[in-house]
Coordinates of C-alpha atoms in Angstrom, one line a residue:
M200 CA -45.4 -88.4 -70.7
K201 CA -48.2 -87.9 -73.1
Y202 CA -51.7 -87.8 -72.0
A203 CA -54.8 -88.2 -74.0
L204 CA -57.0 -85.2 -75.2
E205 CA -59.6 -86.2 -73.1
F206 CA -58.0 -86.6 -69.8
K207 CA -56.3 -82.9 -70.7
L208 CA -59.8 -81.4 -71.1
E209 CA -61.1 -83.0 -68.0
C210 CA -58.3 -81.8 -66.0
I211 CA -58.5 -78.3 -67.5
D212 CA -62.4 -78.6 -66.4
K213 CA -61.6 -79.8 -62.9
Y214 CA -59.1 -77.0 -62.5
K215 CA -60.8 -74.3 -63.4
K216 CA -64.0 -75.3 -61.1
G217 CA -61.5 -75.8 -58.5
I218 CA -62.1 -79.4 -57.8
H219 CA -58.9 -81.6 -56.5
I220 CA -56.9 -83.6 -59.3
D221 CA -55.6 -86.7 -58.3
V222 CA -52.1 -87.5 -60.1
P223 CA -52.5 -90.5 -62.4
P224 CA -50.9 -93.7 -61.0
N225 CA -48.4 -94.3 -64.1
C226 CA -47.4 -90.3 -63.2
K227 CA -43.5 -90.2 -61.9
S228 CA -43.7 -86.5 -61.3
S229 CA -44.8 -84.9 -57.9
H230 CA -48.4 -83.4 -57.4
R231 CA -47.0 -79.9 -57.8
D232 CA -45.4 -80.7 -61.0
F233 CA -48.4 -82.4 -62.6
M234 CA -50.6 -79.5 -61.4
N235 CA -48.0 -77.0 -63.0
G236 CA -48.6 -79.0 -66.3
V237 CA -52.4 -78.6 -65.7
R238 CA -52.1 -74.7 -65.5
N239 CA -49.8 -74.9 -68.7
W240 CA -52.7 -77.0 -70.6
A241 CA -55.3 -74.1 -69.2
K242 CA -53.3 -71.3 -70.5
T243 CA -52.8 -73.0 -74.0
Y244 CA -56.2 -74.1 -74.2
D245 CA -57.3 -70.4 -73.6
K246 CA -55.0 -68.8 -76.1
L247 CA -55.2 -71.5 -78.8
G248 CA -58.4 -73.6 -78.0
M249 CA -58.3 -77.3 -78.5
G250 CA -55.8 -77.5 -81.6
G251 CA -53.2 -75.9 -79.0
L252 CA -53.7 -79.5 -76.8
K253 CA -53.6 -81.7 -79.6
H254 CA -50.1 -84.0 -80.1
S255 CA -48.8 -83.1 -83.6
V256 CA -47.9 -86.3 -85.6
C257 CA -45.0 -84.6 -86.8
N258 CA -42.8 -81.9 -85.6
R259 CA -43.0 -78.6 -87.3
R260 CA -40.3 -77.0 -89.4
W261 CA -39.4 -73.1 -88.1
T262 CA -37.9 -71.1 -90.9
A263 CA -35.4 -68.9 -89.7
E264 CA -37.6 -65.8 -90.5
E265 CA -40.4 -67.2 -88.2
R266 CA -38.2 -68.2 -85.3
F267 CA -36.9 -64.5 -85.6
K268 CA -40.1 -63.2 -85.6
I269 CA -41.4 -64.9 -82.4
V270 CA -37.8 -64.3 -80.8
A271 CA -38.1 -60.8 -81.6
Q272 CA -41.2 -60.5 -79.4
T273 CA -39.3 -61.5 -76.6
L274 CA -36.7 -59.2 -77.1
T275 CA -39.2 -56.2 -76.9
G276 CA -40.3 -57.0 -73.8
K277 CA -42.8 -59.7 -74.0
P278 CA -43.1 -62.3 -71.6
L279 CA -41.4 -65.6 -72.8
I280 CA -44.4 -67.6 -71.7
Q281 CA -46.8 -65.6 -73.6
A282 CA -44.8 -65.4 -76.8
A283 CA -44.5 -69.2 -76.9
L284 CA -48.2 -69.7 -76.0
E285 CA -49.2 -66.9 -78.9
N286 CA -47.2 -69.1 -81.1
G287 CA -47.5 -72.3 -80.3
V288 CA -43.8 -73.0 -79.4
N289 CA -42.7 -74.7 -76.1
V290 CA -41.3 -72.3 -73.7
G291 CA -37.9 -74.3 -73.4
Q292 CA -37.5 -74.1 -77.3
L293 CA -38.4 -70.5 -77.4
C294 CA -35.6 -69.7 -74.7
R295 CA -32.9 -71.8 -76.8
W296 CA -33.9 -69.8 -79.9
A297 CA -33.3 -66.7 -77.9
K298 CA -30.1 -67.7 -76.6
I299 CA -28.7 -69.0 -79.7
Y300 CA -29.8 -65.5 -81.5
R301 CA -27.9 -63.5 -78.6
E302 CA -24.9 -65.4 -79.2
K303 CA -24.9 -66.1 -82.9
G304 CA -27.2 -63.5 -84.4
M305 CA -29.3 -64.7 -87.6
D306 CA -27.0 -67.3 -88.7
G307 CA -27.8 -69.3 -85.6
L308 CA -31.3 -69.5 -86.5
E309 CA -30.7 -71.0 -89.6
L310 CA -31.7 -74.7 -89.9
R311 CA -28.8 -77.0 -90.4
K312 CA -29.3 -80.5 -91.6
G313 CA -27.2 -83.3 -91.0
R314 CA -24.1 -83.5 -88.3
K315 CA -22.3 -80.4 -87.4
P316 CA -19.2 -79.4 -88.9
K317 CA -16.2 -80.8 -87.7
E318 CA -13.5 -78.4 -86.1
P319 CA -10.5 -77.4 -88.8
D320 CA -7.9 -79.9 -88.0
M321 CA -4.9 -78.6 -85.8
P322 CA -1.8 -77.6 -88.0
K323 CA 0.4 -80.6 -88.4
K324 CA 3.9 -80.0 -87.3
K325 CA 6.5 -79.4 -89.8
K326 CA 9.8 -81.0 -89.8
I327 CA 12.5 -78.5 -89.3
R328 CA 15.7 -79.3 -91.5
L329 CA 18.5 -78.5 -89.4
A330 CA 21.8 -77.4 -91.2
P331 CA 25.0 -79.6 -90.4
S332 CA 26.2 -77.4 -87.8
E333 CA 23.2 -77.2 -85.9
R334 CA 22.8 -81.3 -86.2
E335 CA 26.2 -81.5 -84.7
E336 CA 25.3 -79.2 -81.7
L337 CA 21.8 -81.0 -81.3
E338 CA 23.7 -84.1 -80.8
L339 CA 26.4 -82.8 -78.3
L340 CA 23.5 -81.2 -76.4
R341 CA 21.5 -84.4 -76.0
A342 CA 24.6 -86.1 -75.3
R343 CA 25.7 -83.8 -72.4
N344 CA 22.0 -83.7 -71.2
E345 CA 22.2 -87.7 -70.7
Y346 CA 25.6 -87.3 -68.9
L347 CA 24.2 -84.4 -66.3
E348 CA 21.1 -87.0 -65.7
A349 CA 23.3 -90.0 -64.8
E350 CA 25.8 -87.7 -62.8
N351 CA 22.7 -87.0 -60.8
V352 CA 21.2 -90.4 -60.2
Y353 CA 24.7 -91.3 -59.4
L354 CA 24.8 -88.5 -56.8
K355 CA 21.4 -89.1 -55.3
K356 CA 22.6 -93.0 -54.8
L357 CA 25.8 -91.5 -53.1
D358 CA 23.9 -89.0 -50.9
A359 CA 21.4 -92.1 -49.7
L360 CA 24.5 -94.7 -48.9
V361 CA 25.8 -91.9 -46.8
C362 CA 22.6 -91.2 -45.1
E363 CA 22.3 -95.2 -44.5
R364 CA 26.0 -95.3 -43.2
E365 CA 25.6 -92.3 -40.7
A366 CA 22.1 -94.2 -39.5
A367 CA 23.7 -97.3 -39.1
H368 CA 26.5 -95.8 -36.8
P369 CA 25.0 -93.1 -34.7
K370 CA 27.4 -93.6 -31.8
A371 CA 30.5 -93.4 -33.7
K372 CA 29.8 -89.8 -35.0
K373 CA 29.4 -88.7 -31.1
R374 CA 32.4 -89.6 -29.7
K375 CA 34.6 -86.9 -28.6
P376 CA 38.3 -87.4 -28.9
S377 CA 39.6 -88.3 -25.8
R378 CA 42.3 -86.2 -24.1
R379 CA 45.7 -87.5 -23.2

């Protein structure tokens, strides 16, 4: 949520004096989250003055060199928050730049306009031309496969019928031949 500059300055003043700050009624975050925001405003105000609290009319375009300069500060051991405050960058944005730099190097920090390039198309399957003898063999194998599948289905049905007959006449099987 965006807050007016006057409201931010008022909250910073209350924060520094130790006065309780009420969360605005239209704020959806908890008191703790709101106070974290106020602390960040105070740090930004201390580092950058009033200019750091103002909303920019448009987003700033960072060149790859500027991004690298800021990321390099974090790589040398400077805390992320401190580097972000000194350079007027959002902490989350700086964290993302650092991650991209670790993964892709300097190329990752370059600006790209437009859509991401599509992944290269998968290679199309090539039709394989078979020799006449290979074609005949393939046809024979397919016919044999169909025959075996049909035989498998037949045997399963036959087995089911046998099981069904045995279930219908359980006593018939238990009878023993009589002794005469």
